[in-house]
PDB file of C-alpha atoms in Angstrom:
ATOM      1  CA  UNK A 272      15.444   2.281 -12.690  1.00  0.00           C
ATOM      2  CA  UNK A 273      15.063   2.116  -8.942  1.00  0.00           C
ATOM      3  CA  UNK A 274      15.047  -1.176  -7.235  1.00  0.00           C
ATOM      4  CA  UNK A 275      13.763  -1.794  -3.742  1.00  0.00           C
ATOM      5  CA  UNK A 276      14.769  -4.964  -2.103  1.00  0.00           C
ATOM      6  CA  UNK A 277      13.725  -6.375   1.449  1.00  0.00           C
ATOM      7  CA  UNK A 278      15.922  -9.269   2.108  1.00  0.00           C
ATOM      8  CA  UNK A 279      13.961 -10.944   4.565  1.00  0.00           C
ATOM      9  CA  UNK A 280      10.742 -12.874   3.287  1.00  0.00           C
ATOM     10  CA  UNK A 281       9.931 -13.560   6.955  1.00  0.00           C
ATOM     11  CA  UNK A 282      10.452 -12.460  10.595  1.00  0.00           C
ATOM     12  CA  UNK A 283       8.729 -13.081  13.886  1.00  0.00           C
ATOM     13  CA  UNK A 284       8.919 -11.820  17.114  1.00  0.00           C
ATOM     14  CA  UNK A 285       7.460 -11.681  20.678  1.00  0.00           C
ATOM     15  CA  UNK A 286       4.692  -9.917  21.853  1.00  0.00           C
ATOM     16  CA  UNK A 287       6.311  -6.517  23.856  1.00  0.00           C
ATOM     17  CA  UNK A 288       9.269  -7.028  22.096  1.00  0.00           C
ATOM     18  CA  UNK A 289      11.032  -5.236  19.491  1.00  0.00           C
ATOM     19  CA  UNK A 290      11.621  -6.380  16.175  1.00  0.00           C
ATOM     20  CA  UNK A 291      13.853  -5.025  12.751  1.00  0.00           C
ATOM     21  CA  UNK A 292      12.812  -5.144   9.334  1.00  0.00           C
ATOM     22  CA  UNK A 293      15.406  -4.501   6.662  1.00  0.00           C
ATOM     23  CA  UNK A 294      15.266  -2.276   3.641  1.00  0.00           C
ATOM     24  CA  UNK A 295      17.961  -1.690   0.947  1.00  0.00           C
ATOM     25  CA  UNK A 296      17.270   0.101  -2.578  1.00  0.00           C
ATOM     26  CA  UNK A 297      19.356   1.010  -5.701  1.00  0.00           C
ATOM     27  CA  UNK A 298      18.858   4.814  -7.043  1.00  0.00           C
ATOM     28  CA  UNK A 299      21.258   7.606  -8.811  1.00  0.00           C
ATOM     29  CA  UNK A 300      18.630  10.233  -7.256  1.00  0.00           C
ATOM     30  CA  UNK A 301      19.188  12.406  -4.645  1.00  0.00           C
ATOM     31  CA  UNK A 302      16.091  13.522  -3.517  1.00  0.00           C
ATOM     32  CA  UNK A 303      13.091  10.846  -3.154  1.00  0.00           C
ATOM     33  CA  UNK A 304      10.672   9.745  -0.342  1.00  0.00           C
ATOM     34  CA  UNK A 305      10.639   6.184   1.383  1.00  0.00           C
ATOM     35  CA  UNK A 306       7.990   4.769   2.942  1.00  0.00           C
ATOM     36  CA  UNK A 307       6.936   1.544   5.104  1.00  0.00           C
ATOM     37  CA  UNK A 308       3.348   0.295   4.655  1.00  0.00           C
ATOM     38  CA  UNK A 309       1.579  -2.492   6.419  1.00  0.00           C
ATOM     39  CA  UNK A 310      -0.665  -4.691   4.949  1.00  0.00           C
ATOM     40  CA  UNK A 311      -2.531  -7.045   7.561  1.00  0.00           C
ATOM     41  CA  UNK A 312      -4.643  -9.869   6.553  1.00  0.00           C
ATOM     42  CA  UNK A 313      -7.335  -7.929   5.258  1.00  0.00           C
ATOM     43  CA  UNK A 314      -5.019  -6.702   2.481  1.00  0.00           C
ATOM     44  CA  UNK A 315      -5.620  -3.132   2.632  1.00  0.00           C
ATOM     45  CA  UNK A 316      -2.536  -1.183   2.714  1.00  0.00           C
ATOM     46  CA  UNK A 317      -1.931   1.118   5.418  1.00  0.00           C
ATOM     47  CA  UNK A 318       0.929   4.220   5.115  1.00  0.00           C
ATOM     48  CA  UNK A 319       3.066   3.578   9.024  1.00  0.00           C
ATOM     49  CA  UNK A 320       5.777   6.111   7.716  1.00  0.00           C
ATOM     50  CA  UNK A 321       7.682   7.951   5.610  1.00  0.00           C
ATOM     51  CA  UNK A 322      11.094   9.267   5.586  1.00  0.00           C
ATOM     52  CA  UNK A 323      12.340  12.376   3.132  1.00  0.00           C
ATOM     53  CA  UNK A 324      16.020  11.877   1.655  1.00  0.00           C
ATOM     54  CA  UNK A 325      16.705  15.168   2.768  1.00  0.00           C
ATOM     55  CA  UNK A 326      16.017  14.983   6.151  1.00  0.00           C
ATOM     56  CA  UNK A 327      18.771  13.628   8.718  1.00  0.00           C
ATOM     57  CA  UNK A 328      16.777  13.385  11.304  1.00  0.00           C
ATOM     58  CA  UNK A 329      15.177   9.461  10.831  1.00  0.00           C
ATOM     59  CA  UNK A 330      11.314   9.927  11.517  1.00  0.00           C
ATOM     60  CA  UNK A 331       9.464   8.488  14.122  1.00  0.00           C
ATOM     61  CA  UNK A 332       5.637   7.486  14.582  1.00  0.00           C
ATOM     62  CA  UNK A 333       4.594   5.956  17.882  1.00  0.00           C
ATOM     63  CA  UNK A 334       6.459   2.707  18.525  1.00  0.00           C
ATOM     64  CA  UNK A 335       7.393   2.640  15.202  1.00  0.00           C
ATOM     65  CA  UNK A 336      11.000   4.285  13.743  1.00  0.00           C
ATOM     66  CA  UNK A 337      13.087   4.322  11.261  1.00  0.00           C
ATOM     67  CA  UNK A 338      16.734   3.687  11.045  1.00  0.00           C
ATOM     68  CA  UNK A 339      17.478   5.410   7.196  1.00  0.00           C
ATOM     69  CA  UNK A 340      21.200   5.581   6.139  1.00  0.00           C
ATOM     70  CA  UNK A 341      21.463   7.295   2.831  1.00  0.00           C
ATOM     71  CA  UNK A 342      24.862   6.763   1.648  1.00  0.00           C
ATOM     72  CA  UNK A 343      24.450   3.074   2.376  1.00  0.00           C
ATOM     73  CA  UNK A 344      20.484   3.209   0.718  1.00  0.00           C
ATOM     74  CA  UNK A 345      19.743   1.733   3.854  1.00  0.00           C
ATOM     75  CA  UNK A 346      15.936   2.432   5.382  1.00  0.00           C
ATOM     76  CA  UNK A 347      15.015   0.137   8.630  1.00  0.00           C
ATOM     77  CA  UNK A 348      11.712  -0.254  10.241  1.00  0.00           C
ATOM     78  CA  UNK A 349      11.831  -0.826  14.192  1.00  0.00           C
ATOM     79  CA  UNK A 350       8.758  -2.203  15.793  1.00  0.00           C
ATOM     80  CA  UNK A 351       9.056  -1.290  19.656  1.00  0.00           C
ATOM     81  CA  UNK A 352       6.590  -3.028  22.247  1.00  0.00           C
ATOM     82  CA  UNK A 353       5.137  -5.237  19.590  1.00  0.00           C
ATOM     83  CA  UNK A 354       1.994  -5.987  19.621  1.00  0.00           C
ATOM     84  CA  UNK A 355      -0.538  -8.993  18.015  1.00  0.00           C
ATOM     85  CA  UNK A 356      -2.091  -6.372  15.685  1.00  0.00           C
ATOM     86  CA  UNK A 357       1.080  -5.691  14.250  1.00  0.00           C
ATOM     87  CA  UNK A 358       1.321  -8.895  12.525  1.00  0.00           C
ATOM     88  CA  UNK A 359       0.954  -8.202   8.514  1.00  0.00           C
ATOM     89  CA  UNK A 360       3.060  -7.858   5.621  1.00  0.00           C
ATOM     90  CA  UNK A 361       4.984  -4.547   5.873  1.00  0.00           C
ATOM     91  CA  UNK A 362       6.293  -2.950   2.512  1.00  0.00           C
ATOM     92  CA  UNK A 363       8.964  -0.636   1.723  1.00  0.00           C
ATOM     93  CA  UNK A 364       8.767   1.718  -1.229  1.00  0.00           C
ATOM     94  CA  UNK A 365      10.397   4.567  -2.566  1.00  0.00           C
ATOM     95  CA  UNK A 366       9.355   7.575  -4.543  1.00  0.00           C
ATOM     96  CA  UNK A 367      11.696   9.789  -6.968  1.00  0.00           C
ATOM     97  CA  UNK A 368      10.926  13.548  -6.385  1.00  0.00           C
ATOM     98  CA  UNK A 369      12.661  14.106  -9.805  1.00  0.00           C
ATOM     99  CA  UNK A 370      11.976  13.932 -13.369  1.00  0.00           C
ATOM    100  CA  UNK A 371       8.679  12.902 -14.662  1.00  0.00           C
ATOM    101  CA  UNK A 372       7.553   9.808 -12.957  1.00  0.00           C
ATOM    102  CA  UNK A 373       7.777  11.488  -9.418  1.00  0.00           C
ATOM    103  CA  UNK A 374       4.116  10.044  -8.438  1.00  0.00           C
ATOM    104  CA  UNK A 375       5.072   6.239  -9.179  1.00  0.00           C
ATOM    105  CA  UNK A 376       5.847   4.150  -6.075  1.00  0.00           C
ATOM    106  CA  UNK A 377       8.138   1.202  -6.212  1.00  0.00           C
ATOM    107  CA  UNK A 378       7.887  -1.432  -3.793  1.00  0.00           C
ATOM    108  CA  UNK A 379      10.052  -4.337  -2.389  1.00  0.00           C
ATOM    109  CA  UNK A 380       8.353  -8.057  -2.192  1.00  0.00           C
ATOM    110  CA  UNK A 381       7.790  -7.334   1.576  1.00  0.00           C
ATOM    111  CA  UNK A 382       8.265  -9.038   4.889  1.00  0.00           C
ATOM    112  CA  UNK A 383       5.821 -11.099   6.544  1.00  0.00           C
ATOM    113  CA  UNK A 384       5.760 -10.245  10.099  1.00  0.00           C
ATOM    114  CA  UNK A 385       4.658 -12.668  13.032  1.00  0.00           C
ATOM    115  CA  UNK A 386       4.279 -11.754  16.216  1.00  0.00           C
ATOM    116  CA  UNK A 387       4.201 -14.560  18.800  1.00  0.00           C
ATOM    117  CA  UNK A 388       1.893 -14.707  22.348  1.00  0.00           C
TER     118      UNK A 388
ATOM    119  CA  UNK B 160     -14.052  11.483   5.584  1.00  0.00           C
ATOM    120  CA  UNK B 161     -14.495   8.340   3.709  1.00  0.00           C
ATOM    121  CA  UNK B 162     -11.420   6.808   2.041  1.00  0.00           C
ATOM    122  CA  UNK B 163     -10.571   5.023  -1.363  1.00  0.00           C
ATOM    123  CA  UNK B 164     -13.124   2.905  -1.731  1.00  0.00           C
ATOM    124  CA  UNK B 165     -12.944   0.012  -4.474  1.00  0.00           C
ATOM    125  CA  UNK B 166     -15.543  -2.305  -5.486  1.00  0.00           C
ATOM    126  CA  UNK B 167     -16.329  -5.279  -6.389  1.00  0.00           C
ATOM    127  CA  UNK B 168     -13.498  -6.339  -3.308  1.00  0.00           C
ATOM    128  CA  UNK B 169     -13.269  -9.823  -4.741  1.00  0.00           C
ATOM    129  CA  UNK B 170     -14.415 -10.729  -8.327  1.00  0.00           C
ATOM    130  CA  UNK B 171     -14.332 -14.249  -9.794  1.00  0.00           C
ATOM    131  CA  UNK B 172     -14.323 -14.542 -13.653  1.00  0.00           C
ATOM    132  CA  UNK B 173     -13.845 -17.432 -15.933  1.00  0.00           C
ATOM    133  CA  UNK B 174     -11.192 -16.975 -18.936  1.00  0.00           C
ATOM    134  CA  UNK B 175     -12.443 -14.892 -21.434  1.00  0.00           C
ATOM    135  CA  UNK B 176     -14.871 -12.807 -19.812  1.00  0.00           C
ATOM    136  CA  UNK B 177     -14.686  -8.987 -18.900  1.00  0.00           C
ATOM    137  CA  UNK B 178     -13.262  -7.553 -15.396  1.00  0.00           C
ATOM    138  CA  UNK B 179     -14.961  -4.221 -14.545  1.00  0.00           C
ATOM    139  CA  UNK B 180     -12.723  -2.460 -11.199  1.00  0.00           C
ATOM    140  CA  UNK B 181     -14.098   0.440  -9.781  1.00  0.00           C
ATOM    141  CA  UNK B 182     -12.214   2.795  -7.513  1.00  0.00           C
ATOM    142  CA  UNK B 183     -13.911   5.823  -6.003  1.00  0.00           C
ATOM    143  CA  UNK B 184     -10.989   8.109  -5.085  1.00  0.00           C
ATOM    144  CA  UNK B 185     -10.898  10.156  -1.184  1.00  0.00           C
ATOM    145  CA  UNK B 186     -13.568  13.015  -1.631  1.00  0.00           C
ATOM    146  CA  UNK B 187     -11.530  15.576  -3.034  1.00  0.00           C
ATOM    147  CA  UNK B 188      -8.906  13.920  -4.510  1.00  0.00           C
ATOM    148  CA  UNK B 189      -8.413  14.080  -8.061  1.00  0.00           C
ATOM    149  CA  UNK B 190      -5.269  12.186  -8.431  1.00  0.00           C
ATOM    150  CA  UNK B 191      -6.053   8.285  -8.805  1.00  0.00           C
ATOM    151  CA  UNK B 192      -3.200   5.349  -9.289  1.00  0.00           C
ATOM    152  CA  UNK B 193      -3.820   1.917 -10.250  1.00  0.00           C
ATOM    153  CA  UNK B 194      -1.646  -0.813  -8.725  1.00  0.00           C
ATOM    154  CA  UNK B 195      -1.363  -4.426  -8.907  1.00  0.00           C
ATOM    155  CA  UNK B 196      -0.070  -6.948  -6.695  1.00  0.00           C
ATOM    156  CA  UNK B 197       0.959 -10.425  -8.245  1.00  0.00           C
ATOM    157  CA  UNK B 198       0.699 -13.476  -5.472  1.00  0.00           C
ATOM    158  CA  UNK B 199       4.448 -12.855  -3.576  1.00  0.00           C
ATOM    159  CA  UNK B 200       5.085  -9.765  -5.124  1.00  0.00           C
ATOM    160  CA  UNK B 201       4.667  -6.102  -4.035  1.00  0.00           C
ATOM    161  CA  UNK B 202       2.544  -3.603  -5.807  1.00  0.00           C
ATOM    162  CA  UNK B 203       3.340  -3.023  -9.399  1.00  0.00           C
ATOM    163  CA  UNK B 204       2.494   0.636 -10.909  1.00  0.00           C
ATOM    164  CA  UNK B 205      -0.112   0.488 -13.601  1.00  0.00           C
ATOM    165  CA  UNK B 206      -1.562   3.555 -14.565  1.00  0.00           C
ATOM    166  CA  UNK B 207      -2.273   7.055 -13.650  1.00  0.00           C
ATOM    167  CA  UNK B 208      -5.003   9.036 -14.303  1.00  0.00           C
ATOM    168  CA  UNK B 209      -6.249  12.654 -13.561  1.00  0.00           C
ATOM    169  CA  UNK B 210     -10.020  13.342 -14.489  1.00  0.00           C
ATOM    170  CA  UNK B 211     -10.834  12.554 -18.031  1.00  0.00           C
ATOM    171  CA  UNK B 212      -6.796  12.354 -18.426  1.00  0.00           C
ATOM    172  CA  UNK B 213      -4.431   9.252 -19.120  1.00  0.00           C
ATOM    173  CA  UNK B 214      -1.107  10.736 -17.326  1.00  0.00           C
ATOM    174  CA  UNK B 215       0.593   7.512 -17.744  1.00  0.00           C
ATOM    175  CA  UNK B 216      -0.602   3.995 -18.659  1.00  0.00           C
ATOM    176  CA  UNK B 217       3.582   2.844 -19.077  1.00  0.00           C
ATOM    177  CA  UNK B 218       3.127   0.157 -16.575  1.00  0.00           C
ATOM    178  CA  UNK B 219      -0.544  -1.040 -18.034  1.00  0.00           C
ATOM    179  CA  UNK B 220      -0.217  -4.089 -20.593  1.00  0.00           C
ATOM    180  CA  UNK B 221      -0.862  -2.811 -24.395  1.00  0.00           C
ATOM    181  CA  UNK B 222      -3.491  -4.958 -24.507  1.00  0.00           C
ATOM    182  CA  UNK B 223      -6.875  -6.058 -23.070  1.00  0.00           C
ATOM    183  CA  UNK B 224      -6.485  -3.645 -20.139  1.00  0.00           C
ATOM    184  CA  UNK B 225      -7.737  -0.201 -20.179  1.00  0.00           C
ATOM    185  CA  UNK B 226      -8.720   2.302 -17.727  1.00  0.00           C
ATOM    186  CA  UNK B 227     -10.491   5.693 -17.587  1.00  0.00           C
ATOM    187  CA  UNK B 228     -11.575   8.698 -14.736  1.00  0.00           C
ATOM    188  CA  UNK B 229     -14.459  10.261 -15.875  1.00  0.00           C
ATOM    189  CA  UNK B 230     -15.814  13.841 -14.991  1.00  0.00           C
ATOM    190  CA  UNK B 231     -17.970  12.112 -12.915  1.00  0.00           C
ATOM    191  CA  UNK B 232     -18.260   8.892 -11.409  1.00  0.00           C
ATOM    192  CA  UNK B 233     -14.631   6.180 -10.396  1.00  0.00           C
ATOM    193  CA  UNK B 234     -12.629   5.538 -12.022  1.00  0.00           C
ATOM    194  CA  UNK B 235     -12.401   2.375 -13.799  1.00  0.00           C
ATOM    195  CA  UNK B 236      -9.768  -0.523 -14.639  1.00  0.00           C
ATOM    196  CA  UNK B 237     -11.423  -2.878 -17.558  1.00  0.00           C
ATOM    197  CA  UNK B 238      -9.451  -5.933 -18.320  1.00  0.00           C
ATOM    198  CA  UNK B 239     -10.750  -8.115 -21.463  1.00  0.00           C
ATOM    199  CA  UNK B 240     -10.461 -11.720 -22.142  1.00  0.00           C
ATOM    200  CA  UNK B 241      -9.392 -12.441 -18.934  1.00  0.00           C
ATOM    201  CA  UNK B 242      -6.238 -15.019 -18.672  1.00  0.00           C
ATOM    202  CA  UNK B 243      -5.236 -17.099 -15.552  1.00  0.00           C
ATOM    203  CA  UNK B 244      -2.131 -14.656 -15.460  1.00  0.00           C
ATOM    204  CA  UNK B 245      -4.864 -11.667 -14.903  1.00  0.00           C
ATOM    205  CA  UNK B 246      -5.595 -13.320 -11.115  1.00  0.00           C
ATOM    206  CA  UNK B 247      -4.268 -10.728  -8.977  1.00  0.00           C
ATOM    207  CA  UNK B 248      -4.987  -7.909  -6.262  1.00  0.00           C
ATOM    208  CA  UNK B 249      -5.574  -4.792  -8.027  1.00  0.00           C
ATOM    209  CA  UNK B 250      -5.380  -1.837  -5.600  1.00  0.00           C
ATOM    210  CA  UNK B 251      -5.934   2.228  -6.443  1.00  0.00           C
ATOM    211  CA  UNK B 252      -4.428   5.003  -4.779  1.00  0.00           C
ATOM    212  CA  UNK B 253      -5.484   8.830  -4.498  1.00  0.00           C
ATOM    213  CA  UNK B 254      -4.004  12.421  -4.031  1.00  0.00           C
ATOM    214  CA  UNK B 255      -5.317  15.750  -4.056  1.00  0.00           C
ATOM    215  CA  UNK B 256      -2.903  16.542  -6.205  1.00  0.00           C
ATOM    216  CA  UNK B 257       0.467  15.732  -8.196  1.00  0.00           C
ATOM    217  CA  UNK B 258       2.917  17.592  -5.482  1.00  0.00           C
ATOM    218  CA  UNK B 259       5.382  15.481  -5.129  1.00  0.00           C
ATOM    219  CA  UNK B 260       4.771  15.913  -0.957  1.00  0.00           C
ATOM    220  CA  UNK B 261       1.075  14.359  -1.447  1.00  0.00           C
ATOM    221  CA  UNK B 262       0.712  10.615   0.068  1.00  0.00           C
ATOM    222  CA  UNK B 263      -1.122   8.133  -2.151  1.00  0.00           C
ATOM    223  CA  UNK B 264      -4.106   6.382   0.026  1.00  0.00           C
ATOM    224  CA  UNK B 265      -5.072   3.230  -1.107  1.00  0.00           C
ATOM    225  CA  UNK B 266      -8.152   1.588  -1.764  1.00  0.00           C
ATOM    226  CA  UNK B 267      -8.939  -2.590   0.125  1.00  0.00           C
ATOM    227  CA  UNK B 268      -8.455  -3.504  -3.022  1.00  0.00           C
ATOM    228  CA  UNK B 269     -10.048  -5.624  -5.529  1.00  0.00           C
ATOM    229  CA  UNK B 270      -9.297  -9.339  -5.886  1.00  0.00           C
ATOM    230  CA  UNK B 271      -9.311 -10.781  -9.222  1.00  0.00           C
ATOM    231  CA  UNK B 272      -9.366 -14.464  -9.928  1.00  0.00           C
ATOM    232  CA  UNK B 273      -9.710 -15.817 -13.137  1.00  0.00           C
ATOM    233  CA  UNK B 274     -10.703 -19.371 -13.394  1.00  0.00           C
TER     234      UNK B 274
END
């Protein structure tokens, strides 16, 4: 079974700063999806990106990027310019694109971001 | 375009009683995923459904929880004789379709707490 793990319960950072959040997951697969969503305090959850396994090229979306390293099942979010509204929880997931379960996301516990005046 | 929209968005319930979620799925979409988020935990899979189809309940408890899509109407998560243990966020997801390229949108989410 995939795992997805995010190592840091909590970060902060300064406002216009730019900030890292770590991602690290366990599969045998070699084709899947990641993603990052937010989830600010009103809980809903909000897709900021997604990366496919087969793509080199790490994806990009506004001030936020991705660093993903496959053989190392590594997949960083990088918050540029920060701003106050991106303070939330921010969750990774993946998604297999094989075998029969290919619609289930699993998540990690998340990372509580703070982002300081 | 309106999104996944999910009612009640908080429910309080004493132990015991019935829990009626309702999730009304992006028009369009006829793909609809049930998650649920224990307090400092991410989402857990639950159950997915395709109208008037159970694709796969694996991650649904055998008992006291059940859910449905009808041909019309949300789809609905029912969880009976609520327990403390039940207290949760309960979020559901859409897709147009099964490809494995379609993103799941997700509902506010509904949450539970079970006194």
């Amino acid at each position: 079974a995939q795992t997805v793990t995010q190592s840091q319960p909590e970060m902060s950072v300064q406002e216009a700063e730019t900030v890292t959040l770590s991602c690290t997951y366990d599969t045998s697969e070699s084709d899947y999806y990641l993603f990052w969503y937010k989830q600010p305090p009103s809980r809903q959850m909000i897709l900021v990106i997604r990366q496919e396994a087969y793509k080199q090229q790490n994806a990009t979306e506004n001030r936020f990027s991705v660093n993903f390293q496959k053989a190392a099942k590594s997949f960083s979010l990088k918050i540029s310019d920060s701003q106050l509204g991106d303070a939330a929880m921010y969750f990774c997931a993946y998604r297999s694109l094989s075998g029969g379960s290919n619609y289930k996301l699993t998540f990690g516990k998340g990372t509580l971001l703070t982002v300081n005046p | 375009n309106a999104g996944v929209m999910q009612n009640p968005r908080h429910l309080v319930r004493r132990r015991g009683q019935e829990a009626r979620l309702r999730c009304s799925p992006v028009k369009g979409h006829s793909h609809v995923y049930w998650y649920r988020q224990l307090p400092e935990e991410g989402l857990k899979f639950m159950v997915y459904l395709q109208k008037e189809n159970i694709i796969d309940e694996s991650g649904m408890p055998k008992e006291r929880f059940s859910a449905e899509f009808p041909k019309e109407g949300p789809s609905i998560l029912r969880i009976q004789q609520v327990v403390r243990g039940d207290s949760a966020a309960y979020f559901c997801a859409s897709s147009p379709k099964r490809a494995v390229e379609e993103t799941q949108y997700f509902g506010p989410g509904t949450r539970l707490l079970v006194l």
